[in-house]
Amino acid sequence: PPLADPRPPAVVIAVCNQKGGVGKTTTTISLGAALAELGRRVLLVDFDPQGSLSVGLGVNPHTLEHSVYTLLLTREVEVGEVIDATDTEGMDLLPSNIDLAAAELQLVSEVGREQTLSRVLNKVKNDYDVILIDCAPSLGLLTINALTAAEWVLMPLECEFFALRGIALLTDTIDKVQDRLNPDLKVLGILGTMYDPRTLHSREVLDRVVQAFGDQVFHTVIRRTVKFPETTVAGEPITSYASASPGAAAYRMLAREVLARCR
Ligand code: ADP
Ligand code: MG
């Protein structure tokens, strides 16, 4: 009989940027699916009350009996009962819905409020190789929970001028979490998203990001393409919806970069 599983506990990555619409959810799904293709056991955690990650994987958040909210604030269920398999082999989902919006306030009065998600994920860390947390577009208590549960932060950054401004605030929050709650937290990398090589503007922003953050910027850049909004409607990752598309290839390349950096 096989001995105990020799694989180390999951690497936990928070996909984080307090701005909405920068590609956090798309990156979580696409990167997760690309990692699963490489044989990694992946858990995606929907940590946004909007439930876009769940929707993007074909789950209707309104019909969920239990969600990540139930796990954070009640003792009704075990995490294993809330996790669901997705249609992508090797990739599971911990879904969320609008209930999670209430958690932001309800957690405030909990003991160890910042470590609540971490306590939940610790129970399944040995079942996965990678856990990706799709953060909400805020730097509130939910996101602090994600940063406390994670070892790494992946920051999607849209190639638009004002995008750069938000990075300082995010970096500041990461520093504080590192200092006070989670000394192991590190920046995995900054991912340029919504890149349009036809516009000078997009190229300039990318150049400035590389100037400012150097090696922290992933070599992979995600181009703007209508294929991504289409995947949301289809409820499946780009790696299966448009397996041969440049967008799928880019996230496969990102998956390899991520694995190389996590070591
Ligand atoms: P966030 O989670 O940061 O709010 P999303 O991943 O939901 O961002 O992306 C916001 C919108 O932009 C969605 O409609 C998504 O389909 C679309 N989108 C994401 N990435 C791209 C891309 N590279 N090109 C074009 N549209 C994209
Ligand atoms: Mg999102």
Coordinates of C-alpha atoms and ligand atoms in Angstrom, one line a residue:
P1 CA 0.0 0.0 0.0
P2 CA 1.2 3.5 -0.7
L3 CA 2.7 5.4 2.2
A4 CA 1.3 8.8 3.3
D5 CA 1.1 11.4 0.5
P6 CA 4.6 12.7 0.0
R7 CA 3.5 15.9 -1.7
P8 CA 4.0 19.1 0.2
P9 CA 1.0 21.2 1.2
A10 CA -0.6 23.5 -1.4
V11 CA 1.1 26.8 -2.4
V12 CA -1.6 29.5 -1.7
I13 CA -1.7 32.5 -4.1
A14 CA -4.0 35.5 -3.6
V15 CA -5.0 37.1 -6.9
C16 CA -5.4 40.7 -5.7
N17 CA -6.0 44.2 -6.9
Q18 CA -8.5 46.6 -5.2
K19 CA -9.6 47.9 -8.6
G20 CA -12.4 46.0 -10.3
G21 CA -12.3 44.9 -13.9
V22 CA -8.6 44.3 -14.1
G23 CA -8.7 40.6 -14.8
K24 CA -8.5 39.0 -11.3
T25 CA -11.3 36.5 -11.9
T26 CA -10.3 35.7 -15.5
T27 CA -6.7 35.2 -14.3
T28 CA -7.8 32.9 -11.4
I29 CA -9.9 30.7 -13.7
S30 CA -7.4 30.6 -16.6
L31 CA -4.3 30.2 -14.6
G32 CA -6.0 27.5 -12.5
A33 CA -7.1 25.6 -15.5
A34 CA -3.6 25.9 -17.1
L35 CA -2.1 24.5 -13.9
A36 CA -4.5 21.7 -13.8
E37 CA -3.5 20.8 -17.4
L38 CA 0.0 20.5 -16.1
G39 CA -1.2 17.9 -13.7
R40 CA -1.5 20.1 -10.6
R41 CA -4.4 19.6 -8.2
V42 CA -6.0 23.0 -8.0
L43 CA -8.5 24.6 -5.7
L44 CA -10.1 28.0 -6.7
V45 CA -11.5 30.0 -3.9
D46 CA -14.2 32.6 -4.9
F47 CA -13.6 35.3 -2.3
D48 CA -15.7 38.0 -4.0
P49 CA -19.4 38.5 -2.9
Q50 CA -20.2 39.1 -6.6
G51 CA -19.5 35.4 -7.2
S52 CA -18.0 36.0 -10.7
L53 CA -15.6 33.2 -10.3
S54 CA -18.4 30.8 -9.6
V55 CA -20.4 32.1 -12.5
G56 CA -17.4 31.9 -14.8
L57 CA -17.3 28.2 -14.0
G58 CA -20.9 27.6 -14.8
V59 CA -22.2 27.7 -11.2
N60 CA -25.3 29.7 -10.3
P61 CA -24.5 31.4 -7.0
H62 CA -28.1 32.0 -6.1
T63 CA -28.8 28.3 -5.8
L64 CA -25.9 27.4 -3.5
E65 CA -26.9 25.8 -0.3
H66 CA -23.5 26.4 1.2
S67 CA -20.7 28.7 0.3
V68 CA -17.4 30.1 1.6
Y69 CA -19.6 32.3 3.8
T70 CA -21.0 29.3 5.6
L71 CA -17.5 28.1 6.3
L72 CA -16.3 31.5 7.6
L73 CA -19.1 32.2 9.9
T74 CA -20.9 29.0 11.0
R75 CA -19.9 25.5 12.1
E76 CA -22.7 24.0 10.0
V77 CA -20.6 22.2 7.4
E78 CA -17.1 20.9 6.7
V79 CA -15.1 22.5 4.0
G80 CA -15.1 19.3 2.0
E81 CA -18.9 19.5 1.7
V82 CA -18.7 23.0 0.2
I83 CA -16.0 22.3 -2.4
D84 CA -17.2 21.1 -5.8
A85 CA -15.5 19.6 -8.7
T86 CA -15.5 21.7 -11.9
D87 CA -15.6 20.4 -15.5
T88 CA -11.9 20.9 -15.7
E89 CA -10.2 17.8 -14.5
G90 CA -8.1 18.4 -11.4
M91 CA -9.7 21.8 -10.6
D92 CA -12.1 22.2 -7.7
L93 CA -14.1 25.3 -6.6
L94 CA -15.0 26.8 -3.3
P95 CA -17.9 28.9 -4.4
S96 CA -19.3 32.2 -3.0
N97 CA -22.3 34.4 -3.4
I98 CA -23.7 37.6 -2.1
D99 CA -23.9 36.2 1.4
L100 CA -20.2 36.9 1.6
A101 CA -20.9 40.6 1.6
A102 CA -22.3 40.3 5.1
A103 CA -19.1 38.5 6.3
E104 CA -17.1 41.7 5.9
L105 CA -19.1 43.2 8.8
Q106 CA -19.8 40.0 10.8
L107 CA -16.2 39.0 10.9
V108 CA -15.3 42.2 12.7
S109 CA -16.5 40.9 16.0
E110 CA -14.8 37.5 15.6
V111 CA -11.7 36.5 17.6
G112 CA -8.8 36.0 15.1
R113 CA -10.9 37.7 12.4
E114 CA -8.1 38.1 10.0
Q115 CA -7.2 34.4 10.1
T116 CA -10.6 33.0 9.4
L117 CA -10.0 32.0 5.8
S118 CA -6.6 30.7 6.7
R119 CA -8.2 28.3 9.3
V120 CA -10.6 27.0 6.7
L121 CA -8.0 26.5 4.0
N122 CA -5.6 24.8 6.4
K123 CA -7.9 21.8 6.5
V124 CA -7.6 21.1 2.8
K125 CA -4.0 22.3 2.1
N126 CA -2.8 18.7 1.9
D127 CA -5.3 17.8 -0.8
Y128 CA -4.0 20.3 -3.4
D129 CA -0.9 21.6 -5.0
V130 CA -2.1 25.1 -5.6
I131 CA -4.9 27.1 -4.1
L132 CA -5.8 30.4 -5.9
I133 CA -7.9 33.0 -4.1
D134 CA -9.9 35.4 -6.3
C135 CA -10.1 38.5 -4.2
A136 CA -12.9 41.1 -4.1
P137 CA -12.1 44.6 -5.5
S138 CA -11.4 46.2 -2.1
L139 CA -8.8 46.2 0.6
G140 CA -11.3 45.4 3.4
L141 CA -11.3 42.6 5.9
L142 CA -12.1 39.9 3.3
T143 CA -9.0 40.8 1.3
I144 CA -6.9 41.0 4.5
N145 CA -8.1 37.4 5.2
A146 CA -7.0 36.3 1.7
L147 CA -3.6 38.0 2.2
T148 CA -3.3 36.3 5.6
A149 CA -4.1 32.9 4.2
A150 CA -1.7 33.3 1.3
E151 CA 2.0 32.8 0.8
W152 CA 2.1 34.7 -2.4
V153 CA 0.2 37.7 -4.1
L154 CA -0.3 37.8 -7.8
M155 CA -1.3 41.3 -8.9
P156 CA -3.1 41.7 -12.3
L157 CA -2.6 45.2 -13.6
E158 CA -4.5 46.5 -16.6
C159 CA -2.3 48.3 -19.1
E160 CA -4.0 51.7 -18.5
F161 CA -2.4 54.8 -17.2
F162 CA -4.3 55.1 -13.9
A163 CA -3.7 51.5 -13.0
L164 CA -0.3 52.4 -11.7
R165 CA -1.7 54.6 -9.0
G166 CA -3.5 51.8 -7.2
I167 CA -0.3 49.6 -6.9
A168 CA 1.2 51.8 -4.2
L169 CA -1.8 51.4 -1.9
L170 CA -1.9 47.6 -2.6
T171 CA 1.8 47.3 -1.8
D172 CA 1.3 49.3 1.3
T173 CA -1.4 46.9 2.5
I174 CA 0.8 43.9 1.6
D175 CA 3.6 45.4 3.7
K176 CA 1.2 45.9 6.7
V177 CA -0.1 42.3 6.5
Q178 CA 3.5 41.0 6.2
D179 CA 4.4 43.0 9.3
R180 CA 1.5 42.3 11.5
L181 CA -0.2 39.1 10.4
N182 CA 1.7 37.0 7.9
P183 CA 5.5 37.3 7.7
D184 CA 5.6 34.7 5.0
L185 CA 3.6 36.8 2.5
K186 CA 5.6 37.7 -0.7
V187 CA 4.8 39.2 -4.1
L188 CA 4.7 36.5 -6.7
G189 CA 4.5 39.0 -9.5
I190 CA 2.7 41.7 -11.4
L191 CA 0.7 40.5 -14.5
G192 CA 0.0 43.0 -17.3
T193 CA -3.5 42.4 -18.5
M194 CA -5.8 44.0 -21.2
Y195 CA -2.7 44.7 -23.2
D196 CA -3.3 46.1 -26.7
P197 CA -0.1 46.1 -28.7
R198 CA -1.7 48.3 -31.4
T199 CA -1.9 51.3 -29.0
L200 CA 1.1 53.3 -28.1
H201 CA -0.6 54.0 -24.8
S202 CA -0.8 50.4 -23.8
R203 CA 2.9 49.9 -24.7
E204 CA 3.9 52.9 -22.7
V205 CA 2.1 51.8 -19.6
L206 CA 3.7 48.4 -19.8
D207 CA 7.2 50.0 -20.2
R208 CA 6.6 52.1 -17.2
V209 CA 5.5 49.1 -15.1
V210 CA 8.6 47.2 -16.1
Q211 CA 10.8 50.3 -15.3
A212 CA 9.1 50.6 -11.9
F213 CA 8.9 47.0 -10.9
G214 CA 11.6 45.2 -12.9
D215 CA 11.8 41.5 -12.3
Q216 CA 8.5 41.5 -10.4
V217 CA 6.7 41.8 -13.7
F218 CA 5.8 38.5 -15.4
H219 CA 7.2 38.0 -18.9
T220 CA 3.8 36.8 -19.9
V221 CA 1.5 39.6 -20.8
I222 CA -2.2 39.1 -21.3
R223 CA -3.6 40.7 -24.4
R224 CA -7.1 42.2 -24.7
T225 CA -9.4 39.9 -26.6
V226 CA -13.1 39.3 -26.8
K227 CA -12.4 35.6 -26.2
F228 CA -12.3 36.3 -22.4
P229 CA -15.8 37.8 -22.0
E230 CA -17.0 34.9 -24.2
T231 CA -15.6 32.4 -21.7
T232 CA -17.7 33.9 -18.9
V233 CA -20.8 33.4 -21.0
A234 CA -19.8 29.9 -21.8
G235 CA -19.0 29.2 -18.1
E236 CA -15.7 27.5 -18.8
P237 CA -12.0 28.4 -18.8
I238 CA -10.3 29.7 -22.0
T239 CA -8.1 26.6 -22.0
S240 CA -11.1 24.5 -23.0
Y241 CA -13.4 27.1 -24.6
A242 CA -10.7 28.2 -27.0
S243 CA -7.9 25.8 -26.4
A244 CA -5.8 26.9 -29.4
S245 CA -6.3 30.7 -28.9
P246 CA -3.4 33.0 -28.0
G247 CA -5.2 33.8 -24.7
A248 CA -5.1 30.2 -23.7
A249 CA -1.4 30.0 -24.7
A250 CA -0.6 33.1 -22.6
Y251 CA -2.1 31.6 -19.5
R252 CA -0.3 28.3 -20.1
M253 CA 2.9 30.3 -20.3
L254 CA 2.0 32.1 -17.1
A255 CA 1.4 28.8 -15.4
R256 CA 4.9 27.8 -16.1
E257 CA 6.3 31.1 -14.8
V258 CA 4.2 30.8 -11.7
L259 CA 5.5 27.3 -10.9
A260 CA 9.1 28.4 -11.5
R261 CA 8.7 31.4 -9.1
C262 CA 6.9 29.4 -6.3
R263 CA 9.8 27.0 -5.8
Ligands
ADP1 P1 -11.9 41.5 -12.0 O1 -12.1 40.1 -11.4 O2 -10.6 42.1 -11.7 O3 -13.0 42.4 -11.7 P2 -12.5 40.2 -14.6 O4 -11.5 39.1 -14.7 O5 -13.9 39.9 -14.1 O6 -11.9 41.3 -13.6 O7 -12.5 41.0 -15.9 C1 -13.4 42.1 -16.1 C2 -14.0 42.0 -17.5 O8 -13.0 42.0 -18.5 C3 -14.8 40.7 -17.7 O9 -15.9 40.9 -18.5 C4 -13.7 39.8 -18.4 O10 -14.4 38.9 -19.3 C5 -13.0 40.9 -19.3 N1 -11.6 40.5 -19.5 C6 -10.7 39.9 -18.6 N2 -9.5 39.8 -19.2 C7 -9.6 40.3 -20.4 C8 -8.7 40.4 -21.5 N3 -7.5 40.0 -21.5 N4 -9.2 40.9 -22.7 C9 -10.5 41.3 -22.8 N5 -11.4 41.2 -21.8 C10 -11.0 40.7 -20.6
MG2 MG -13.5 39.5 -10.1

